[in-house]
């Protein structure tokens, strides 16, 4: 049955529980996690980043078998920035000793693997979303081209843009998207900046939500460092339509988070998070480890080139359980993550938010 755009738009405003499980590319997001959150009254997302169009379609098919409720798809926007191949080559030279020690080969700087094109199969994934009739598609790493927005909306699909500054909220609204995900500085994983070289805005999430609601009447989804019910209640009171959490679900039973990553979230040796471009070439927040300390100052902001350059190192580190040499994406509230079914985690967060709201109304 063809999608109706107005019905797709209403999904965000009619959630039984206004909590979205953030798309987390690279493994944590699974069909089981997306379906579990949607089945429990929230909204799950499938992450298409780094995947082929065929793999993306397969994940959507798997998710649909697990839920009759709506869920979304997240797609990376290709970087418009010219690549500094010399900087990538210099960084590769810096990583060669680590590669030799790990017994892995690094891809040559300037080469593009047909299996992993720099545009991450953008156009094909938009077509997959339409073919599979996904009601919601979110974009990150930039604003999607206007023609992609129109194509999706003509197919009845609501479009969400992820941004990290008040100026970007206005740009997204002018583009004609259906909702805006505003991501604060405390977020785990990659920042939703619009280009590789945009300096991340450190505006607190609450202030960003206020600015966003003043800039547009579109639904605003608050994201970034949310780990408590009290935060959820505050952000909804400030005008957010819903909140989006990723780190909170990293230890859920249904998440595809690597065992070493799960354990690191409660490992006392990790006492803080840090923002780095060392793993991927884009600013991202993760548990501060030896790789971040050794390479952050030398990493150029060249995504996706650095992502694919460091992939062999990160894969080898994950296989040997070396948490000092792999990206451990996490927001600042990582210590509050819980294990168990995603539905239980979702319900506990919402019950805490409701209680916090009631307490505020009594005071």
Tab-separated table of C-alpha atoms in Angstrom:
chain	number	residue	atom	x	y	z
A	1	UNK	CA	0.000	0.000	0.000
A	2	UNK	CA	1.554	3.334	-1.054
A	3	UNK	CA	2.636	5.645	1.735
A	4	UNK	CA	0.841	8.923	2.460
A	5	UNK	CA	3.194	11.755	3.438
A	6	UNK	CA	0.842	13.208	6.065
A	7	UNK	CA	0.553	9.818	7.752
A	8	UNK	CA	4.334	9.425	7.725
A	9	UNK	CA	4.726	12.872	9.272
A	10	UNK	CA	2.261	12.009	12.049
A	11	UNK	CA	4.382	9.077	13.182
A	12	UNK	CA	6.728	11.427	15.030
A	13	UNK	CA	3.970	13.347	16.780
A	14	UNK	CA	1.834	10.334	17.709
A	15	UNK	CA	4.402	8.035	19.323
A	16	UNK	CA	3.115	6.283	22.431
A	17	UNK	CA	6.569	6.846	23.922
A	18	UNK	CA	8.355	9.842	22.346
A	19	UNK	CA	11.762	8.155	22.387
A	20	UNK	CA	13.691	7.261	19.245
A	21	UNK	CA	16.506	4.743	19.205
A	22	UNK	CA	19.256	6.510	17.279
A	23	UNK	CA	20.670	4.820	14.195
A	24	UNK	CA	24.158	3.572	15.084
A	25	UNK	CA	26.099	2.435	12.032
A	26	UNK	CA	28.911	-0.059	12.206
A	27	UNK	CA	27.153	-2.777	14.177
A	28	UNK	CA	25.117	-1.573	17.191
A	29	UNK	CA	21.947	-0.989	15.171
A	30	UNK	CA	20.217	-4.238	14.233
A	31	UNK	CA	16.774	-5.192	12.918
A	32	UNK	CA	16.096	-6.735	16.317
A	33	UNK	CA	16.891	-3.461	18.134
A	34	UNK	CA	14.863	-1.278	15.769
A	35	UNK	CA	11.878	-3.625	15.947
A	36	UNK	CA	12.040	-3.987	19.731
A	37	UNK	CA	11.913	-0.230	20.258
A	38	UNK	CA	9.082	0.250	17.761
A	39	UNK	CA	7.140	-2.664	19.234
A	40	UNK	CA	7.440	-1.112	22.704
A	41	UNK	CA	5.938	2.217	21.622
A	42	UNK	CA	9.027	4.150	20.602
A	43	UNK	CA	10.609	4.457	17.170
A	44	UNK	CA	13.455	2.282	15.947
A	45	UNK	CA	15.876	3.065	13.139
A	46	UNK	CA	17.917	0.983	10.724
A	47	UNK	CA	21.401	2.366	10.008
A	48	UNK	CA	22.483	2.180	6.370
A	49	UNK	CA	25.937	3.724	6.846
A	50	UNK	CA	28.852	1.711	5.401
A	51	UNK	CA	26.488	-0.887	3.929
A	52	UNK	CA	25.771	-1.826	0.329
A	53	UNK	CA	22.282	-1.135	-1.079
A	54	UNK	CA	21.635	-4.887	-1.062
A	55	UNK	CA	22.574	-5.208	2.606
A	56	UNK	CA	20.441	-2.178	3.444
A	57	UNK	CA	17.422	-3.709	1.706
A	58	UNK	CA	17.994	-7.004	3.524
A	59	UNK	CA	18.063	-5.261	6.925
A	60	UNK	CA	14.835	-3.441	6.134
A	61	UNK	CA	13.196	-6.713	5.112
A	62	UNK	CA	14.374	-8.368	8.330
A	63	UNK	CA	13.071	-5.504	10.438
A	64	UNK	CA	9.689	-5.606	8.757
A	65	UNK	CA	9.367	-9.280	9.619
A	66	UNK	CA	9.860	-8.383	13.292
A	67	UNK	CA	7.401	-5.502	13.629
A	68	UNK	CA	4.174	-4.172	12.168
A	69	UNK	CA	4.976	-0.748	13.598
A	70	UNK	CA	6.754	2.093	11.790
A	71	UNK	CA	10.540	2.397	11.810
A	72	UNK	CA	13.018	4.587	9.980
A	73	UNK	CA	16.157	4.394	7.873
A	74	UNK	CA	19.244	6.580	8.294
A	75	UNK	CA	21.429	7.475	5.292
A	76	UNK	CA	24.793	9.269	5.236
A	77	UNK	CA	25.077	12.355	3.024
A	78	UNK	CA	28.280	12.365	0.909
A	79	UNK	CA	30.843	14.999	1.793
A	80	UNK	CA	31.043	17.915	-0.668
A	81	UNK	CA	34.534	18.811	0.551
A	82	UNK	CA	37.591	18.343	-1.676
A	83	UNK	CA	39.919	15.657	-0.325
A	84	UNK	CA	43.406	16.553	0.908
A	85	UNK	CA	45.093	13.381	-0.331
A	86	UNK	CA	48.497	14.513	0.946
A	87	UNK	CA	47.141	14.809	4.487
A	88	UNK	CA	45.564	11.360	4.226
A	89	UNK	CA	48.863	9.918	2.952
A	90	UNK	CA	50.772	11.513	5.832
A	91	UNK	CA	48.350	10.053	8.344
A	92	UNK	CA	48.687	6.661	6.702
A	93	UNK	CA	52.455	6.831	7.191
A	94	UNK	CA	51.902	7.585	10.849
A	95	UNK	CA	49.721	4.481	11.232
A	96	UNK	CA	52.038	2.066	9.391
A	97	UNK	CA	53.944	0.920	12.516
A	98	UNK	CA	50.668	0.029	14.222
A	99	UNK	CA	49.500	-1.790	11.085
A	100	UNK	CA	52.734	-3.773	10.908
A	101	UNK	CA	52.455	-4.719	14.571
A	102	UNK	CA	48.855	-5.856	14.024
A	103	UNK	CA	49.750	-7.746	10.860
A	104	UNK	CA	47.321	-5.845	8.634
A	105	UNK	CA	47.666	-3.858	5.413
A	106	UNK	CA	46.346	-0.318	5.086
A	107	UNK	CA	44.647	0.829	1.875
A	108	UNK	CA	46.661	3.182	-0.280
A	109	UNK	CA	45.853	6.853	0.153
A	110	UNK	CA	43.850	8.225	-2.762
A	111	UNK	CA	42.436	4.860	-3.792
A	112	UNK	CA	38.691	4.211	-3.785
A	113	UNK	CA	37.362	0.742	-3.187
A	114	UNK	CA	34.361	0.027	-5.475
A	115	UNK	CA	32.848	-1.912	-2.582
A	116	UNK	CA	32.998	1.229	-0.426
A	117	UNK	CA	32.570	4.321	-2.658
A	118	UNK	CA	33.000	7.737	-1.113
A	119	UNK	CA	29.312	8.553	-1.685
A	120	UNK	CA	28.276	5.475	0.367
A	121	UNK	CA	25.810	4.484	-2.397
A	122	UNK	CA	23.705	7.536	-1.571
A	123	UNK	CA	21.360	7.555	-4.569
A	124	UNK	CA	20.890	3.792	-4.462
A	125	UNK	CA	19.966	3.875	-0.779
A	126	UNK	CA	17.383	6.588	-1.394
A	127	UNK	CA	15.910	4.288	-4.031
A	128	UNK	CA	15.957	1.358	-1.593
A	129	UNK	CA	14.018	3.440	0.957
A	130	UNK	CA	11.379	4.183	-1.666
A	131	UNK	CA	11.247	0.609	-2.933
A	132	UNK	CA	10.862	-0.778	0.603
A	133	UNK	CA	8.325	1.951	1.546
A	134	UNK	CA	10.114	3.080	4.684
A	135	UNK	CA	7.912	5.833	6.186
A	136	UNK	CA	10.787	7.874	7.666
A	137	UNK	CA	14.283	8.574	6.369
A	138	UNK	CA	16.826	10.591	8.338
A	139	UNK	CA	20.047	12.014	6.975
A	140	UNK	CA	23.285	12.874	8.732
A	141	UNK	CA	26.765	14.210	7.817
A	142	UNK	CA	25.090	16.964	5.829
A	143	UNK	CA	21.815	18.159	4.350
A	144	UNK	CA	20.503	15.967	1.534
A	145	UNK	CA	20.129	17.401	-1.965
A	146	UNK	CA	16.767	19.054	-2.582
A	147	UNK	CA	15.959	16.539	-5.306
A	148	UNK	CA	16.405	13.656	-2.846
A	149	UNK	CA	14.030	15.331	-0.372
A	150	UNK	CA	11.424	15.855	-3.101
A	151	UNK	CA	11.811	12.302	-4.402
A	152	UNK	CA	11.250	10.812	-0.959
A	153	UNK	CA	8.337	13.078	-0.078
A	154	UNK	CA	6.662	12.343	-3.419
A	155	UNK	CA	6.858	8.684	-2.380
A	156	UNK	CA	5.108	9.483	0.914
A	157	UNK	CA	8.276	9.353	3.022
A	158	UNK	CA	8.910	11.947	5.736
A	159	UNK	CA	12.442	13.361	5.743
A	160	UNK	CA	14.462	14.155	8.881
A	161	UNK	CA	17.657	16.202	8.772
A	162	UNK	CA	20.285	15.882	11.521
A	163	UNK	CA	22.047	19.105	12.505
A	164	UNK	CA	24.240	20.458	15.286
A	165	UNK	CA	23.760	24.246	15.287
A	166	UNK	CA	20.966	26.858	15.154
A	167	UNK	CA	22.135	28.021	11.721
A	168	UNK	CA	21.860	24.472	10.406
A	169	UNK	CA	18.303	24.215	11.773
A	170	UNK	CA	17.314	27.167	9.620
A	171	UNK	CA	19.050	25.694	6.569
A	172	UNK	CA	17.232	22.395	7.067
A	173	UNK	CA	13.879	24.140	7.417
A	174	UNK	CA	14.496	26.109	4.234
A	175	UNK	CA	15.271	22.853	2.447
A	176	UNK	CA	11.748	21.668	3.186
A	177	UNK	CA	12.378	18.657	5.417
A	178	UNK	CA	9.618	17.341	7.657
A	179	UNK	CA	11.481	17.315	10.994
A	180	UNK	CA	14.880	18.265	12.387
A	181	UNK	CA	17.077	16.211	14.702
A	182	UNK	CA	19.147	18.651	16.771
A	183	UNK	CA	22.221	17.055	18.281
A	184	UNK	CA	23.991	18.531	21.283
A	185	UNK	CA	27.695	18.460	22.070
A	186	UNK	CA	27.461	15.568	24.545
A	187	UNK	CA	26.416	13.057	21.879
A	188	UNK	CA	28.256	9.802	21.401
A	189	UNK	CA	29.576	8.876	17.979
A	190	UNK	CA	29.753	11.321	15.101
A	191	UNK	CA	28.560	14.892	15.366
A	192	UNK	CA	25.850	15.959	12.969
A	193	UNK	CA	27.905	18.757	11.449
A	194	UNK	CA	27.125	19.551	7.815
A	195	UNK	CA	30.658	19.069	6.515
A	196	UNK	CA	33.968	17.512	7.495
A	197	UNK	CA	35.471	20.870	8.357
A	198	UNK	CA	32.607	22.531	10.201
A	199	UNK	CA	33.707	23.185	13.770
A	200	UNK	CA	31.257	21.471	16.133
A	201	UNK	CA	29.028	23.840	18.088
A	202	UNK	CA	29.265	23.343	21.864
A	203	UNK	CA	25.865	24.875	22.613
A	204	UNK	CA	24.129	22.830	25.344
A	205	UNK	CA	21.302	20.662	24.023
A	206	UNK	CA	18.604	22.506	25.969
A	207	UNK	CA	19.693	25.812	24.453
A	208	UNK	CA	19.847	24.226	21.005
A	209	UNK	CA	16.283	22.951	21.371
A	210	UNK	CA	15.086	26.405	22.409
A	211	UNK	CA	16.845	27.986	19.443
A	212	UNK	CA	15.428	25.369	17.091
A	213	UNK	CA	11.836	25.835	18.259
A	214	UNK	CA	12.232	29.583	17.784
A	215	UNK	CA	13.631	29.088	14.272
A	216	UNK	CA	11.005	26.696	12.908
A	217	UNK	CA	7.607	25.173	13.587
A	218	UNK	CA	8.808	21.792	12.352
A	219	UNK	CA	8.942	18.898	14.835
A	220	UNK	CA	12.223	18.990	16.739
A	221	UNK	CA	13.929	15.791	17.864
A	222	UNK	CA	16.424	16.384	20.689
A	223	UNK	CA	19.543	14.188	20.695
A	224	UNK	CA	22.937	14.014	22.335
A	225	UNK	CA	24.021	12.836	25.759
A	226	UNK	CA	20.540	12.008	27.046
A	227	UNK	CA	20.713	9.307	29.691
A	228	UNK	CA	18.099	10.181	32.342
A	229	UNK	CA	14.369	10.574	32.532
A	230	UNK	CA	14.780	14.049	33.993
A	231	UNK	CA	16.603	15.157	30.843
A	232	UNK	CA	13.870	13.705	28.657
A	233	UNK	CA	11.182	15.530	30.637
A	234	UNK	CA	13.074	18.827	30.425
A	235	UNK	CA	13.640	18.598	26.674
A	236	UNK	CA	10.004	17.733	25.969
A	237	UNK	CA	8.924	20.637	28.172
A	238	UNK	CA	11.163	22.937	26.151
A	239	UNK	CA	9.304	22.010	22.972
A	240	UNK	CA	10.985	18.898	21.600
A	241	UNK	CA	8.526	16.536	19.908
A	242	UNK	CA	10.633	13.533	20.881
A	243	UNK	CA	14.120	12.641	22.043
A	244	UNK	CA	16.673	10.409	20.344
A	245	UNK	CA	19.015	8.173	22.359
A	246	UNK	CA	21.823	5.965	21.121
A	247	UNK	CA	24.302	5.284	23.915
A	248	UNK	CA	21.446	4.280	26.233
A	249	UNK	CA	20.771	1.258	23.995
A	250	UNK	CA	24.359	0.118	23.418
A	251	UNK	CA	24.084	-2.608	26.055
A	252	UNK	CA	20.570	-3.712	25.115
A	253	UNK	CA	20.182	-7.426	24.426
A	254	UNK	CA	19.185	-6.728	20.826
A	255	UNK	CA	22.053	-4.346	20.030
A	256	UNK	CA	24.924	-5.540	17.853
A	257	UNK	CA	27.509	-3.764	20.001
A	258	UNK	CA	30.829	-5.632	20.105
A	259	UNK	CA	31.519	-7.477	23.384
A	260	UNK	CA	34.665	-5.409	24.031
A	261	UNK	CA	32.671	-2.198	23.521
A	262	UNK	CA	29.932	-3.367	25.897
A	263	UNK	CA	32.466	-4.207	28.582
A	264	UNK	CA	34.347	-0.940	28.143
A	265	UNK	CA	31.217	1.054	29.014
A	266	UNK	CA	31.493	-0.215	32.589
A	267	UNK	CA	35.296	-0.682	32.732
A	268	UNK	CA	36.723	1.584	35.473
A	269	UNK	CA	39.826	2.304	33.406
A	270	UNK	CA	37.746	4.541	31.134
A	271	UNK	CA	36.966	7.669	33.084
A	272	UNK	CA	35.952	10.118	30.361
A	273	UNK	CA	34.977	10.600	26.749
A	274	UNK	CA	36.806	12.653	24.137
A	275	UNK	CA	36.016	14.040	20.702
A	276	UNK	CA	38.351	12.847	17.974
A	277	UNK	CA	38.709	12.595	14.206
A	278	UNK	CA	41.438	9.970	14.531
A	279	UNK	CA	39.271	6.987	13.612
A	280	UNK	CA	37.114	8.323	10.807
A	281	UNK	CA	38.095	11.827	9.751
A	282	UNK	CA	34.992	13.398	11.311
A	283	UNK	CA	34.568	14.618	14.901
A	284	UNK	CA	33.114	11.828	17.036
A	285	UNK	CA	32.845	11.238	20.772
A	286	UNK	CA	34.055	8.000	22.316
A	287	UNK	CA	35.676	6.594	25.429
A	288	UNK	CA	39.129	8.123	25.668
A	289	UNK	CA	41.741	5.451	24.961
A	290	UNK	CA	45.344	5.128	23.787
A	291	UNK	CA	44.517	5.490	20.072
A	292	UNK	CA	42.697	8.760	20.684
A	293	UNK	CA	45.565	10.113	22.780
A	294	UNK	CA	48.196	9.096	20.235
A	295	UNK	CA	46.568	10.236	17.018
A	296	UNK	CA	43.912	12.907	17.546
A	297	UNK	CA	46.327	15.805	17.146
A	298	UNK	CA	47.573	14.431	13.824
A	299	UNK	CA	44.317	13.290	12.175
A	300	UNK	CA	43.035	15.373	9.259
A	301	UNK	CA	39.291	15.895	8.909
A	302	UNK	CA	38.997	13.713	5.832
A	303	UNK	CA	35.920	11.484	5.882
A	304	UNK	CA	35.353	8.794	4.637
A	305	UNK	CA	39.004	8.373	3.669
A	306	UNK	CA	40.205	7.989	7.267
A	307	UNK	CA	37.319	5.685	8.118
A	308	UNK	CA	38.393	3.166	5.495
A	309	UNK	CA	42.091	3.768	6.224
A	310	UNK	CA	41.703	2.785	9.883
A	311	UNK	CA	39.181	-0.009	9.297
A	312	UNK	CA	41.811	-2.808	9.167
A	313	UNK	CA	43.387	-1.561	12.390
A	314	UNK	CA	40.057	-1.303	14.183
A	315	UNK	CA	38.885	-4.683	12.954
A	316	UNK	CA	42.075	-6.367	14.131
A	317	UNK	CA	41.873	-4.612	17.500
A	318	UNK	CA	38.257	-5.701	17.963
A	319	UNK	CA	39.104	-9.291	17.131
A	320	UNK	CA	41.850	-9.392	19.752
A	321	UNK	CA	39.750	-7.465	22.281
A	322	UNK	CA	42.121	-4.510	22.412
A	323	UNK	CA	39.913	-1.678	23.659
A	324	UNK	CA	42.829	0.771	23.549
A	325	UNK	CA	42.992	0.639	19.752
A	326	UNK	CA	39.345	0.631	18.657
A	327	UNK	CA	36.631	3.263	18.516
A	328	UNK	CA	34.356	3.019	21.552
A	329	UNK	CA	31.672	5.522	20.617
A	330	UNK	CA	29.730	6.763	23.621
A	331	UNK	CA	27.997	9.860	24.906
A	332	UNK	CA	28.826	11.504	28.205
A	333	UNK	CA	26.160	9.491	30.056
A	334	UNK	CA	27.731	6.145	29.193
A	335	UNK	CA	28.023	5.087	32.843
A	336	UNK	CA	24.238	4.996	33.101
A	337	UNK	CA	23.712	2.434	30.348
A	338	UNK	CA	21.759	-0.655	31.330
A	339	UNK	CA	21.609	-4.235	30.114
A	340	UNK	CA	18.435	-6.108	29.301
A	341	UNK	CA	15.727	-6.071	26.635
A	342	UNK	CA	15.439	-2.800	24.721
A	343	UNK	CA	11.756	-2.655	25.664
A	344	UNK	CA	12.653	-2.652	29.368
A	345	UNK	CA	15.304	0.046	28.891
A	346	UNK	CA	12.819	2.152	26.918
A	347	UNK	CA	10.038	1.738	29.476
A	348	UNK	CA	12.335	2.556	32.407
A	349	UNK	CA	13.505	5.760	30.739
A	350	UNK	CA	9.965	6.828	29.969
A	351	UNK	CA	8.662	5.997	33.442
A	352	UNK	CA	11.500	8.051	34.889
A	353	UNK	CA	10.642	10.937	32.547
A	354	UNK	CA	6.978	10.835	33.541
A	355	UNK	CA	7.929	10.802	37.211
A	356	UNK	CA	10.294	13.740	36.720
A	357	UNK	CA	7.582	15.700	34.945
A	358	UNK	CA	5.099	14.993	37.736
A	359	UNK	CA	7.641	16.055	40.353
A	360	UNK	CA	8.301	19.289	38.489
A	361	UNK	CA	4.579	20.041	38.257
A	362	UNK	CA	4.183	19.495	42.026
A	363	UNK	CA	7.063	21.804	42.919
